[in-house]
Coordinates of C-alpha atoms in Angstrom, one line a residue:
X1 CA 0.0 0.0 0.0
X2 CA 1.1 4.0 -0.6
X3 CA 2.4 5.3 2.3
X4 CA 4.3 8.8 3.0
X5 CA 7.0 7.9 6.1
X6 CA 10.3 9.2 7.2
X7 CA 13.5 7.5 8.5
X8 CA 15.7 10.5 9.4
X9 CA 14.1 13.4 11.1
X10 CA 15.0 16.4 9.0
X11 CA 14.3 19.9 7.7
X12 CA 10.4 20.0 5.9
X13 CA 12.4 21.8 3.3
X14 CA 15.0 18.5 2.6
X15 CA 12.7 16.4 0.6
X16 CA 14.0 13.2 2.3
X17 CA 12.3 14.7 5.5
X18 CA 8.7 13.1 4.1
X19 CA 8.9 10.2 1.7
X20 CA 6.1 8.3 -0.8
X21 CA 7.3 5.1 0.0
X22 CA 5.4 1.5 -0.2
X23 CA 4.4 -0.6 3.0
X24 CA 2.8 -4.4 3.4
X25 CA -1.0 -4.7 3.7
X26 CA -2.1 -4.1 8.0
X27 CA -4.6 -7.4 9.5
X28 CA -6.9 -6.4 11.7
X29 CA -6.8 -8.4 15.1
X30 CA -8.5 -7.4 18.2
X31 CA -10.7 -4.7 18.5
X32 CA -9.0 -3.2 15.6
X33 CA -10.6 -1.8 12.7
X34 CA -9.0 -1.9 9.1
X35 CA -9.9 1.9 7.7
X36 CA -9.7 3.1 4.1
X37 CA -8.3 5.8 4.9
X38 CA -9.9 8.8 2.1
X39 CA -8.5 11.6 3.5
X40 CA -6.2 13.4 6.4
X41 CA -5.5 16.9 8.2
X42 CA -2.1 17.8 10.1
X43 CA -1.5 19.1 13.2
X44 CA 1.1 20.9 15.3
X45 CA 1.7 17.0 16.5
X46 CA 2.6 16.2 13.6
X47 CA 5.5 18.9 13.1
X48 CA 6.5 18.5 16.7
X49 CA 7.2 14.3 15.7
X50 CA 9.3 15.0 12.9
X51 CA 11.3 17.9 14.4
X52 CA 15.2 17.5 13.5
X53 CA 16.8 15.2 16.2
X54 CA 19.6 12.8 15.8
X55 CA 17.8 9.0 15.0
X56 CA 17.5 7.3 12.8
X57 CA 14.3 4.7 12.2
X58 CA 15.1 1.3 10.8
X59 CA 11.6 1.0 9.1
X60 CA 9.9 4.1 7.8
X61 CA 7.4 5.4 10.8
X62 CA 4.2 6.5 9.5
X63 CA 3.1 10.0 11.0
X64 CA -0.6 11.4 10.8
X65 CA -3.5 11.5 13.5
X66 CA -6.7 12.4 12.1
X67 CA -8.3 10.8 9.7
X68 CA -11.6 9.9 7.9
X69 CA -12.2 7.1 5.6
X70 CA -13.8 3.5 5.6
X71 CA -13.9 0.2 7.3
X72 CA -12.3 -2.4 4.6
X73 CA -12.1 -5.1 7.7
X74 CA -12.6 -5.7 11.3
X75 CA -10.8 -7.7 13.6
X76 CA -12.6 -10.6 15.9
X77 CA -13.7 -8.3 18.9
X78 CA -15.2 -5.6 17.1
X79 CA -18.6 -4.5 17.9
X80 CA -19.1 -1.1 16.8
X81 CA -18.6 -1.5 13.1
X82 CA -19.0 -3.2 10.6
X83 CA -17.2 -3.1 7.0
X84 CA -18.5 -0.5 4.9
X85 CA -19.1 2.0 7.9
X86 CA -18.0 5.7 7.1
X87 CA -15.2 7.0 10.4
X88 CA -12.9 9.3 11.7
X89 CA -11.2 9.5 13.9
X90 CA -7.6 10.5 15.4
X91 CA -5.8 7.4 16.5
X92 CA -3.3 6.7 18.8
X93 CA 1.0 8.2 18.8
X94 CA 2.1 5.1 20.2
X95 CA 1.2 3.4 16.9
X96 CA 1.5 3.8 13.4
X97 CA -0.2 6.9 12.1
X98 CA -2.7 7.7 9.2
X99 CA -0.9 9.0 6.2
X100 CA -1.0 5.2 4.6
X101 CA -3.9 4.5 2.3
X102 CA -5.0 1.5 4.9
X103 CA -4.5 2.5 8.6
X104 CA -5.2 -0.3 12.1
X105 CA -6.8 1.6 14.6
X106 CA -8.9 0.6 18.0
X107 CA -12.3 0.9 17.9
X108 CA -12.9 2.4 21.1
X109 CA -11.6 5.4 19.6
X110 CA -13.3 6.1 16.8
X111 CA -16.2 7.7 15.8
X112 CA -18.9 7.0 13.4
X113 CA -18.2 9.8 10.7
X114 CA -21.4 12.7 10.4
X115 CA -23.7 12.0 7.5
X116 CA -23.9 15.5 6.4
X117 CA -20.4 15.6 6.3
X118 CA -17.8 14.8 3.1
X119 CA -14.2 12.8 3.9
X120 CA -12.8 15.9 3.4
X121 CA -14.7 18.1 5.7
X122 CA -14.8 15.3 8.4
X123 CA -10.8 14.7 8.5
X124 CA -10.9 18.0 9.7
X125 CA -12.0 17.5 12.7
X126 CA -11.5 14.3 15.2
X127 CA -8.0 15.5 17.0
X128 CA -8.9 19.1 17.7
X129 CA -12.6 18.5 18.4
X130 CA -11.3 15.5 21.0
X131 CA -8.7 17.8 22.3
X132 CA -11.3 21.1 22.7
X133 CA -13.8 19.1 24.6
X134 CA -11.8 16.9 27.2
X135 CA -10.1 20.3 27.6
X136 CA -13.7 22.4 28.3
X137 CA -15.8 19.9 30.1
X138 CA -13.2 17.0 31.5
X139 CA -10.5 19.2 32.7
X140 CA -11.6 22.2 33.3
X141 CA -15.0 20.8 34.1
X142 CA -17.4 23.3 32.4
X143 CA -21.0 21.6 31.9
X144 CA -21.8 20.8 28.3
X145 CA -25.4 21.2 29.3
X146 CA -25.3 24.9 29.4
X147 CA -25.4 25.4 33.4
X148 CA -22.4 27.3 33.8
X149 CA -24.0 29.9 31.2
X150 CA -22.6 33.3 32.0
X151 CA -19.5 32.4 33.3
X152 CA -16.2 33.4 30.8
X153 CA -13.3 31.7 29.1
X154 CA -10.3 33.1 27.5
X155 CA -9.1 31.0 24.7
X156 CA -5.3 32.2 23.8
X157 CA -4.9 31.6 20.2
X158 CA -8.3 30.8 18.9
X159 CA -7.7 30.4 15.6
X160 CA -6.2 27.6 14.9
X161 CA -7.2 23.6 15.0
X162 CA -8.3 23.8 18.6
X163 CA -9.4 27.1 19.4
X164 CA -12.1 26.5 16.2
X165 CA -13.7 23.9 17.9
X166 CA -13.5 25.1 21.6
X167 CA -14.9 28.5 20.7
X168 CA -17.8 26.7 19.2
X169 CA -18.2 24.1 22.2
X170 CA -17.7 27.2 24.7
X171 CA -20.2 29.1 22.8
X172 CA -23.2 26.4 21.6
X173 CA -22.7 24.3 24.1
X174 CA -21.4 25.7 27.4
X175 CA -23.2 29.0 26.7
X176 CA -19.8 31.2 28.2
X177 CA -19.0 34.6 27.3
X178 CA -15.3 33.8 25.1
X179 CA -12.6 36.5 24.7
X180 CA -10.7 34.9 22.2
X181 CA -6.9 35.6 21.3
X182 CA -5.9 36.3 17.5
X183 CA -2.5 38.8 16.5
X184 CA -4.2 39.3 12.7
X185 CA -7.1 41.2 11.3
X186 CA -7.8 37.7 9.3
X187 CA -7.8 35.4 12.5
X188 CA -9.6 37.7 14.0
X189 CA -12.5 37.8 12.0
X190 CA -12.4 33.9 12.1
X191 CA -13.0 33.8 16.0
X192 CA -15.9 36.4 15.6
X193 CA -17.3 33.9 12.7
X194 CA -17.5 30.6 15.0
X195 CA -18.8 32.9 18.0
X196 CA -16.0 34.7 20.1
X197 CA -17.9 38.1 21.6
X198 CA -13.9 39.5 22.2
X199 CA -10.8 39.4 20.5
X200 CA -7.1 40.6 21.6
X201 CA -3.8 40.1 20.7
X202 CA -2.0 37.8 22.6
X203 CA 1.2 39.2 21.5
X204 CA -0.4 42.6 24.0
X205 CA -0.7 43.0 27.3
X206 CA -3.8 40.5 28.0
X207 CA -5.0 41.6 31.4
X208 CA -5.0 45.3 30.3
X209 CA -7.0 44.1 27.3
X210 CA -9.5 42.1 29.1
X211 CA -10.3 45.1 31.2
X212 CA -10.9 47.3 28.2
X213 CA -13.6 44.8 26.9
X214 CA -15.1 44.6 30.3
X215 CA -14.2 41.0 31.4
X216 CA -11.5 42.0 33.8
X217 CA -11.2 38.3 34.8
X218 CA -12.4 35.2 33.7
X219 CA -13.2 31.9 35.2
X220 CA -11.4 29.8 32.6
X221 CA -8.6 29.7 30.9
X222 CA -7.5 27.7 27.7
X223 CA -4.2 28.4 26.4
X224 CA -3.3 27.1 23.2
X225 CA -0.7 29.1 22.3
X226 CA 3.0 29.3 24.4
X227 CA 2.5 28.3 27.6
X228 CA 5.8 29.6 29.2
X229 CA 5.2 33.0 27.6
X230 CA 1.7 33.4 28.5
X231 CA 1.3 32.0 32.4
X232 CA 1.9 35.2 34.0
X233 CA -0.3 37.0 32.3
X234 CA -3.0 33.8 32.6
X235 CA -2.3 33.6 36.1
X236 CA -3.2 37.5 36.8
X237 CA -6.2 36.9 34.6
X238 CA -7.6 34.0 36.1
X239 CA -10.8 34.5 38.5
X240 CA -10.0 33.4 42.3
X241 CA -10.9 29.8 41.9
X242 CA -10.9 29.2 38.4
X243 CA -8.8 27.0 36.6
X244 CA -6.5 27.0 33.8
X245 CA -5.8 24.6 31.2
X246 CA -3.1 24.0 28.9
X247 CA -2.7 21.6 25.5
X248 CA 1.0 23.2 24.6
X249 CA 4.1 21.6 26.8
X250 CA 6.2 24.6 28.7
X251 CA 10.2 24.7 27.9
X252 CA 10.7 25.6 31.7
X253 CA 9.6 25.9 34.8
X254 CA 6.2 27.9 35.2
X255 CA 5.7 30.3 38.0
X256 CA 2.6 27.9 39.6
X257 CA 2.7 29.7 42.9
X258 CA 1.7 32.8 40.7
X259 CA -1.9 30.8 41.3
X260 CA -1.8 29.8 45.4
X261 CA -3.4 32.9 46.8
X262 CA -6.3 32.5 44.5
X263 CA -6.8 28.7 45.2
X264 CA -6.9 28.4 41.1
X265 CA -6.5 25.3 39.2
X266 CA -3.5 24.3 36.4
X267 CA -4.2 20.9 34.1
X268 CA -2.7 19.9 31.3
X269 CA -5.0 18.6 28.5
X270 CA -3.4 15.5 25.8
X271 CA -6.0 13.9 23.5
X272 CA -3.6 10.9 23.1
X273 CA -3.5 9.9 27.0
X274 CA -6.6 7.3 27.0
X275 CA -5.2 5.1 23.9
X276 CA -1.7 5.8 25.4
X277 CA -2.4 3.9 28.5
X278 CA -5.2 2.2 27.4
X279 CA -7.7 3.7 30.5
X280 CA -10.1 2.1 32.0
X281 CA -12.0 4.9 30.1
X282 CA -10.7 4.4 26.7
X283 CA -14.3 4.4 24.9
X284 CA -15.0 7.7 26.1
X285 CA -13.5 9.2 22.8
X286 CA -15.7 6.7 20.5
X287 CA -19.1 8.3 22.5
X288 CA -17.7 11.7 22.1
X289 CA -17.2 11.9 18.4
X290 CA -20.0 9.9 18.0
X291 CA -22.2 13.0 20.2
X292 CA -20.0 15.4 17.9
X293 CA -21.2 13.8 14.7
X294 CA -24.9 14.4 16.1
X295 CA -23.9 17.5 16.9
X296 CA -22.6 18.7 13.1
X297 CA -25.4 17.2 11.7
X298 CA -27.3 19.1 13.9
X299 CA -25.8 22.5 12.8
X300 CA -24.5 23.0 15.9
X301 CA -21.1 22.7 15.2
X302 CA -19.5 23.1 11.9
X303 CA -16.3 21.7 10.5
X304 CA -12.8 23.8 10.0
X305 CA -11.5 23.1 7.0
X306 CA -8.8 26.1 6.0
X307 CA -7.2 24.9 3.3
X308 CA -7.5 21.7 1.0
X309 CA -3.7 21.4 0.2
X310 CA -4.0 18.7 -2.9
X311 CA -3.5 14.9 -3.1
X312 CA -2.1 12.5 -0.5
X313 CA 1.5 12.4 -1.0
X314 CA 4.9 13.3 0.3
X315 CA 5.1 16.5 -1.7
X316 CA 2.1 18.0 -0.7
X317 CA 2.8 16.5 3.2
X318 CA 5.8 18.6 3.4
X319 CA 3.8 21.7 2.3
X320 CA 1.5 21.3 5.1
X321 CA 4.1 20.8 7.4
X322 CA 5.8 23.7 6.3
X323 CA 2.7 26.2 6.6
X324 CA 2.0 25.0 10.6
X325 CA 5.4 25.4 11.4
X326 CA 5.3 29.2 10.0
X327 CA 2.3 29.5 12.7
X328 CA -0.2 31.4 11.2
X329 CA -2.2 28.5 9.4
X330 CA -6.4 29.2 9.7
X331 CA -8.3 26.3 10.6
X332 CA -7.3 23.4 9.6
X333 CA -5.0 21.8 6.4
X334 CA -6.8 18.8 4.6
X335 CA -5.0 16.5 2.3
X336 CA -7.6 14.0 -0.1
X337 CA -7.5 11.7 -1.5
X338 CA -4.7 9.0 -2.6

Protein backbone atom coordinates (compact mmCIF):
# COMPACT_ATOMS: atom_id res chain seq x y z
CA UNK A 1 0.00 0.00 0.00
CA UNK A 2 1.09 3.96 -0.57
CA UNK A 3 2.44 5.30 2.34
CA UNK A 4 4.34 8.79 3.01
CA UNK A 5 7.02 7.89 6.05
CA UNK A 6 10.30 9.24 7.20
CA UNK A 7 13.54 7.46 8.49
CA UNK A 8 15.69 10.55 9.39
CA UNK A 9 14.15 13.45 11.08
CA UNK A 10 14.98 16.45 8.98
CA UNK A 11 14.33 19.88 7.73
CA UNK A 12 10.41 20.02 5.89
CA UNK A 13 12.37 21.79 3.29
CA UNK A 14 14.98 18.46 2.63
CA UNK A 15 12.68 16.37 0.58
CA UNK A 16 13.95 13.15 2.32
CA UNK A 17 12.30 14.71 5.55
CA UNK A 18 8.72 13.05 4.09
CA UNK A 19 8.88 10.23 1.71
CA UNK A 20 6.10 8.31 -0.79
CA UNK A 21 7.33 5.09 0.04
CA UNK A 22 5.37 1.52 -0.23
CA UNK A 23 4.36 -0.63 3.05
CA UNK A 24 2.76 -4.41 3.43
CA UNK A 25 -0.97 -4.66 3.69
CA UNK A 26 -2.10 -4.08 8.00
CA UNK A 27 -4.56 -7.40 9.52
CA UNK A 28 -6.87 -6.39 11.71
CA UNK A 29 -6.77 -8.38 15.11
CA UNK A 30 -8.46 -7.45 18.24
CA UNK A 31 -10.67 -4.65 18.55
CA UNK A 32 -9.03 -3.19 15.58
CA UNK A 33 -10.64 -1.78 12.66
CA UNK A 34 -8.98 -1.86 9.14
CA UNK A 35 -9.87 1.88 7.68
CA UNK A 36 -9.66 3.07 4.11
CA UNK A 37 -8.28 5.82 4.87
CA UNK A 38 -9.94 8.85 2.10
CA UNK A 39 -8.52 11.62 3.47
CA UNK A 40 -6.17 13.36 6.44
CA UNK A 41 -5.51 16.86 8.19
CA UNK A 42 -2.13 17.81 10.10
CA UNK A 43 -1.54 19.06 13.15
CA UNK A 44 1.07 20.88 15.27
CA UNK A 45 1.71 16.99 16.55
CA UNK A 46 2.62 16.24 13.56
CA UNK A 47 5.52 18.91 13.05
CA UNK A 48 6.49 18.50 16.74
CA UNK A 49 7.16 14.33 15.72
CA UNK A 50 9.28 14.96 12.93
CA UNK A 51 11.30 17.95 14.41
CA UNK A 52 15.17 17.50 13.52
CA UNK A 53 16.79 15.17 16.21
CA UNK A 54 19.64 12.75 15.85
CA UNK A 55 17.82 8.98 15.00
CA UNK A 56 17.55 7.27 12.79
CA UNK A 57 14.27 4.74 12.23
CA UNK A 58 15.08 1.33 10.83
CA UNK A 59 11.64 0.95 9.14
CA UNK A 60 9.95 4.13 7.80
CA UNK A 61 7.35 5.43 10.83
CA UNK A 62 4.24 6.49 9.46
CA UNK A 63 3.12 10.04 10.99
CA UNK A 64 -0.56 11.44 10.77
CA UNK A 65 -3.45 11.49 13.46
CA UNK A 66 -6.66 12.39 12.14
CA UNK A 67 -8.28 10.80 9.66
CA UNK A 68 -11.59 9.91 7.90
CA UNK A 69 -12.17 7.13 5.65
CA UNK A 70 -13.83 3.48 5.56
CA UNK A 71 -13.92 0.18 7.28
CA UNK A 72 -12.28 -2.36 4.57
CA UNK A 73 -12.11 -5.11 7.67
CA UNK A 74 -12.62 -5.67 11.28
CA UNK A 75 -10.83 -7.73 13.64
CA UNK A 76 -12.57 -10.56 15.86
CA UNK A 77 -13.69 -8.28 18.93
CA UNK A 78 -15.21 -5.61 17.09
CA UNK A 79 -18.55 -4.52 17.94
CA UNK A 80 -19.12 -1.13 16.83
CA UNK A 81 -18.62 -1.46 13.14
CA UNK A 82 -18.98 -3.21 10.64
CA UNK A 83 -17.17 -3.11 7.00
CA UNK A 84 -18.51 -0.47 4.92
CA UNK A 85 -19.06 2.04 7.86
CA UNK A 86 -18.00 5.74 7.09
CA UNK A 87 -15.24 7.05 10.38
CA UNK A 88 -12.93 9.27 11.69
CA UNK A 89 -11.20 9.55 13.93
CA UNK A 90 -7.61 10.51 15.44
CA UNK A 91 -5.83 7.43 16.51
CA UNK A 92 -3.35 6.70 18.82
CA UNK A 93 1.00 8.17 18.79
CA UNK A 94 2.07 5.08 20.20
CA UNK A 95 1.19 3.40 16.95
CA UNK A 96 1.49 3.77 13.45
CA UNK A 97 -0.24 6.93 12.09
CA UNK A 98 -2.71 7.67 9.24
CA UNK A 99 -0.85 8.97 6.19
CA UNK A 100 -1.01 5.19 4.60
CA UNK A 101 -3.93 4.47 2.27
CA UNK A 102 -4.98 1.54 4.92
CA UNK A 103 -4.47 2.53 8.64
CA UNK A 104 -5.20 -0.32 12.05
CA UNK A 105 -6.81 1.63 14.59
CA UNK A 106 -8.92 0.64 18.02
CA UNK A 107 -12.28 0.85 17.93
CA UNK A 108 -12.89 2.39 21.10
CA UNK A 109 -11.56 5.37 19.60
CA UNK A 110 -13.35 6.11 16.85
CA UNK A 111 -16.23 7.75 15.76
CA UNK A 112 -18.86 6.97 13.36
CA UNK A 113 -18.25 9.79 10.69
CA UNK A 114 -21.42 12.73 10.36
CA UNK A 115 -23.68 11.98 7.54
CA UNK A 116 -23.88 15.53 6.45
CA UNK A 117 -20.36 15.58 6.26
CA UNK A 118 -17.81 14.82 3.14
CA UNK A 119 -14.23 12.83 3.93
CA UNK A 120 -12.75 15.87 3.44
CA UNK A 121 -14.67 18.13 5.71
CA UNK A 122 -14.78 15.26 8.36
CA UNK A 123 -10.77 14.67 8.47
CA UNK A 124 -10.93 18.01 9.69
CA UNK A 125 -11.96 17.55 12.73
CA UNK A 126 -11.54 14.32 15.23
CA UNK A 127 -7.95 15.51 17.05
CA UNK A 128 -8.93 19.06 17.66
CA UNK A 129 -12.64 18.46 18.40
CA UNK A 130 -11.33 15.51 20.99
CA UNK A 131 -8.71 17.77 22.30
CA UNK A 132 -11.35 21.05 22.66
CA UNK A 133 -13.82 19.13 24.59
CA UNK A 134 -11.84 16.93 27.23
CA UNK A 135 -10.08 20.32 27.60
CA UNK A 136 -13.74 22.37 28.31
CA UNK A 137 -15.76 19.85 30.13
CA UNK A 138 -13.16 16.97 31.51
CA UNK A 139 -10.45 19.23 32.69
CA UNK A 140 -11.60 22.20 33.30
CA UNK A 141 -14.96 20.82 34.10
CA UNK A 142 -17.38 23.31 32.37
CA UNK A 143 -21.04 21.60 31.87
CA UNK A 144 -21.76 20.84 28.34
CA UNK A 145 -25.42 21.25 29.34
CA UNK A 146 -25.31 24.94 29.38
CA UNK A 147 -25.44 25.43 33.42
CA UNK A 148 -22.45 27.26 33.80
CA UNK A 149 -24.00 29.92 31.15
CA UNK A 150 -22.62 33.31 32.04
CA UNK A 151 -19.52 32.38 33.27
CA UNK A 152 -16.19 33.37 30.82
CA UNK A 153 -13.30 31.74 29.11
CA UNK A 154 -10.32 33.10 27.53
CA UNK A 155 -9.10 31.02 24.71
CA UNK A 156 -5.27 32.15 23.83
CA UNK A 157 -4.93 31.55 20.19
CA UNK A 158 -8.26 30.81 18.88
CA UNK A 159 -7.72 30.42 15.56
CA UNK A 160 -6.15 27.56 14.89
CA UNK A 161 -7.22 23.60 14.99
CA UNK A 162 -8.35 23.75 18.59
CA UNK A 163 -9.40 27.07 19.44
CA UNK A 164 -12.07 26.52 16.21
CA UNK A 165 -13.69 23.87 17.87
CA UNK A 166 -13.55 25.10 21.63
CA UNK A 167 -14.94 28.52 20.68
CA UNK A 168 -17.76 26.69 19.24
CA UNK A 169 -18.20 24.05 22.24
CA UNK A 170 -17.72 27.23 24.67
CA UNK A 171 -20.24 29.10 22.81
CA UNK A 172 -23.19 26.39 21.60
CA UNK A 173 -22.66 24.31 24.11
CA UNK A 174 -21.41 25.73 27.45
CA UNK A 175 -23.20 28.99 26.67
CA UNK A 176 -19.78 31.20 28.19
CA UNK A 177 -18.99 34.64 27.33
CA UNK A 178 -15.25 33.83 25.07
CA UNK A 179 -12.57 36.51 24.73
CA UNK A 180 -10.72 34.91 22.22
CA UNK A 181 -6.86 35.59 21.28
CA UNK A 182 -5.85 36.32 17.54
CA UNK A 183 -2.53 38.75 16.49
CA UNK A 184 -4.15 39.34 12.72
CA UNK A 185 -7.13 41.25 11.33
CA UNK A 186 -7.83 37.74 9.30
CA UNK A 187 -7.79 35.36 12.46
CA UNK A 188 -9.58 37.66 14.05
CA UNK A 189 -12.53 37.85 11.98
CA UNK A 190 -12.37 33.94 12.13
CA UNK A 191 -12.98 33.75 15.98
CA UNK A 192 -15.92 36.38 15.60
CA UNK A 193 -17.34 33.87 12.75
CA UNK A 194 -17.49 30.64 15.02
CA UNK A 195 -18.81 32.93 17.98
CA UNK A 196 -15.95 34.65 20.10
CA UNK A 197 -17.92 38.05 21.63
CA UNK A 198 -13.93 39.46 22.17
CA UNK A 199 -10.81 39.42 20.49
CA UNK A 200 -7.12 40.61 21.61
CA UNK A 201 -3.81 40.13 20.70
CA UNK A 202 -1.99 37.85 22.58
CA UNK A 203 1.17 39.20 21.54
CA UNK A 204 -0.43 42.58 24.03
CA UNK A 205 -0.73 43.03 27.30
CA UNK A 206 -3.82 40.54 27.96
CA UNK A 207 -5.01 41.58 31.44
CA UNK A 208 -5.03 45.33 30.27
CA UNK A 209 -6.97 44.10 27.25
CA UNK A 210 -9.45 42.05 29.06
CA UNK A 211 -10.34 45.05 31.18
CA UNK A 212 -10.92 47.25 28.16
CA UNK A 213 -13.59 44.81 26.87
CA UNK A 214 -15.09 44.63 30.27
CA UNK A 215 -14.22 41.05 31.35
CA UNK A 216 -11.45 42.01 33.76
CA UNK A 217 -11.24 38.27 34.75
CA UNK A 218 -12.41 35.22 33.66
CA UNK A 219 -13.18 31.91 35.25
CA UNK A 220 -11.38 29.84 32.60
CA UNK A 221 -8.61 29.68 30.88
CA UNK A 222 -7.52 27.73 27.74
CA UNK A 223 -4.18 28.38 26.41
CA UNK A 224 -3.34 27.15 23.21
CA UNK A 225 -0.67 29.11 22.34
CA UNK A 226 2.99 29.35 24.42
CA UNK A 227 2.49 28.34 27.63
CA UNK A 228 5.79 29.62 29.19
CA UNK A 229 5.19 33.04 27.60
CA UNK A 230 1.75 33.36 28.54
CA UNK A 231 1.32 32.01 32.37
CA UNK A 232 1.91 35.18 33.96
CA UNK A 233 -0.32 37.04 32.25
CA UNK A 234 -2.97 33.80 32.59
CA UNK A 235 -2.27 33.57 36.09
CA UNK A 236 -3.17 37.53 36.83
CA UNK A 237 -6.24 36.85 34.59
CA UNK A 238 -7.56 33.96 36.08
CA UNK A 239 -10.78 34.50 38.47
CA UNK A 240 -10.00 33.35 42.33
CA UNK A 241 -10.91 29.84 41.86
CA UNK A 242 -10.94 29.19 38.36
CA UNK A 243 -8.77 26.99 36.56
CA UNK A 244 -6.53 26.99 33.78
CA UNK A 245 -5.84 24.65 31.17
CA UNK A 246 -3.11 23.96 28.86
CA UNK A 247 -2.74 21.64 25.50
CA UNK A 248 1.04 23.18 24.63
CA UNK A 249 4.14 21.64 26.78
CA UNK A 250 6.19 24.57 28.67
CA UNK A 251 10.21 24.65 27.90
CA UNK A 252 10.72 25.60 31.74
CA UNK A 253 9.61 25.90 34.85
CA UNK A 254 6.17 27.85 35.24
CA UNK A 255 5.74 30.30 38.03
CA UNK A 256 2.55 27.91 39.64
CA UNK A 257 2.73 29.69 42.91
CA UNK A 258 1.67 32.83 40.70
CA UNK A 259 -1.90 30.77 41.35
CA UNK A 260 -1.84 29.75 45.40
CA UNK A 261 -3.44 32.86 46.81
CA UNK A 262 -6.29 32.52 44.52
CA UNK A 263 -6.75 28.71 45.18
CA UNK A 264 -6.90 28.44 41.11
CA UNK A 265 -6.48 25.27 39.23
CA UNK A 266 -3.53 24.33 36.40
CA UNK A 267 -4.21 20.89 34.14
CA UNK A 268 -2.65 19.91 31.28
CA UNK A 269 -5.04 18.63 28.53
CA UNK A 270 -3.38 15.51 25.83
CA UNK A 271 -5.95 13.94 23.51
CA UNK A 272 -3.55 10.87 23.12
CA UNK A 273 -3.53 9.89 27.00
CA UNK A 274 -6.59 7.29 26.97
CA UNK A 275 -5.19 5.14 23.95
CA UNK A 276 -1.75 5.81 25.35
CA UNK A 277 -2.41 3.91 28.45
CA UNK A 278 -5.22 2.24 27.40
CA UNK A 279 -7.66 3.66 30.49
CA UNK A 280 -10.10 2.09 31.97
CA UNK A 281 -12.02 4.88 30.06
CA UNK A 282 -10.68 4.42 26.75
CA UNK A 283 -14.25 4.38 24.86
CA UNK A 284 -15.02 7.73 26.06
CA UNK A 285 -13.55 9.24 22.83
CA UNK A 286 -15.68 6.70 20.47
CA UNK A 287 -19.09 8.27 22.53
CA UNK A 288 -17.71 11.72 22.06
CA UNK A 289 -17.19 11.87 18.40
CA UNK A 290 -20.04 9.88 18.04
CA UNK A 291 -22.22 13.00 20.21
CA UNK A 292 -20.03 15.38 17.93
CA UNK A 293 -21.18 13.82 14.72
CA UNK A 294 -24.94 14.43 16.14
CA UNK A 295 -23.85 17.55 16.89
CA UNK A 296 -22.55 18.65 13.07
CA UNK A 297 -25.45 17.20 11.75
CA UNK A 298 -27.33 19.05 13.92
CA UNK A 299 -25.85 22.48 12.75
CA UNK A 300 -24.47 23.04 15.94
CA UNK A 301 -21.09 22.69 15.20
CA UNK A 302 -19.45 23.08 11.86
CA UNK A 303 -16.26 21.65 10.45
CA UNK A 304 -12.76 23.82 9.99
CA UNK A 305 -11.54 23.14 7.00
CA UNK A 306 -8.82 26.09 6.00
CA UNK A 307 -7.24 24.89 3.34
CA UNK A 308 -7.46 21.71 1.03
CA UNK A 309 -3.72 21.39 0.20
CA UNK A 310 -4.00 18.74 -2.91
CA UNK A 311 -3.54 14.91 -3.14
CA UNK A 312 -2.15 12.51 -0.51
CA UNK A 313 1.51 12.39 -0.97
CA UNK A 314 4.95 13.32 0.31
CA UNK A 315 5.06 16.51 -1.72
CA UNK A 316 2.05 17.99 -0.67
CA UNK A 317 2.75 16.55 3.20
CA UNK A 318 5.79 18.57 3.41
CA UNK A 319 3.85 21.69 2.35
CA UNK A 320 1.48 21.32 5.07
CA UNK A 321 4.09 20.78 7.36
CA UNK A 322 5.82 23.70 6.32
CA UNK A 323 2.67 26.17 6.65
CA UNK A 324 1.98 25.03 10.56
CA UNK A 325 5.35 25.44 11.40
CA UNK A 326 5.26 29.24 10.01
CA UNK A 327 2.30 29.45 12.69
CA UNK A 328 -0.19 31.44 11.16
CA UNK A 329 -2.19 28.50 9.41
CA UNK A 330 -6.37 29.22 9.75
CA UNK A 331 -8.34 26.34 10.61
CA UNK A 332 -7.31 23.40 9.64
CA UNK A 333 -5.02 21.78 6.40
CA UNK A 334 -6.79 18.78 4.62
CA UNK A 335 -4.98 16.45 2.25
CA UNK A 336 -7.57 13.95 -0.14
CA UNK A 337 -7.51 11.67 -1.48
CA UNK A 338 -4.68 8.99 -2.64
Amino acid sequence: MKAIGLTRYLPINDPKSLEDIELPMPVAAGRDLLVKVEAISVNPVDTKVRAPKDKVEATPRVLGWDAAGTVAAVGPDVTLFKVGDPVYYAGSITRPGANSEFHLVDERIVGHMPASLDFVNAAALPLTTITAWEALFDRLGIAPDGSDEGKSILIVGGAGGVGSIAIQLARRLARLTIVASASRPESADWCRQLGAQHVIDHYQDIPAQLKAAGVPQVDFVLCLNDTDAHFPAMAEAVAPQGKICSIVENAGPLEIGLLKSKSATFVWEFMFTRAMYETPDMIAQHKLLTEVARLVDAGTLRTTVGKIMGPINAANLRRAHAQLEGGRTIGKLVLAPF
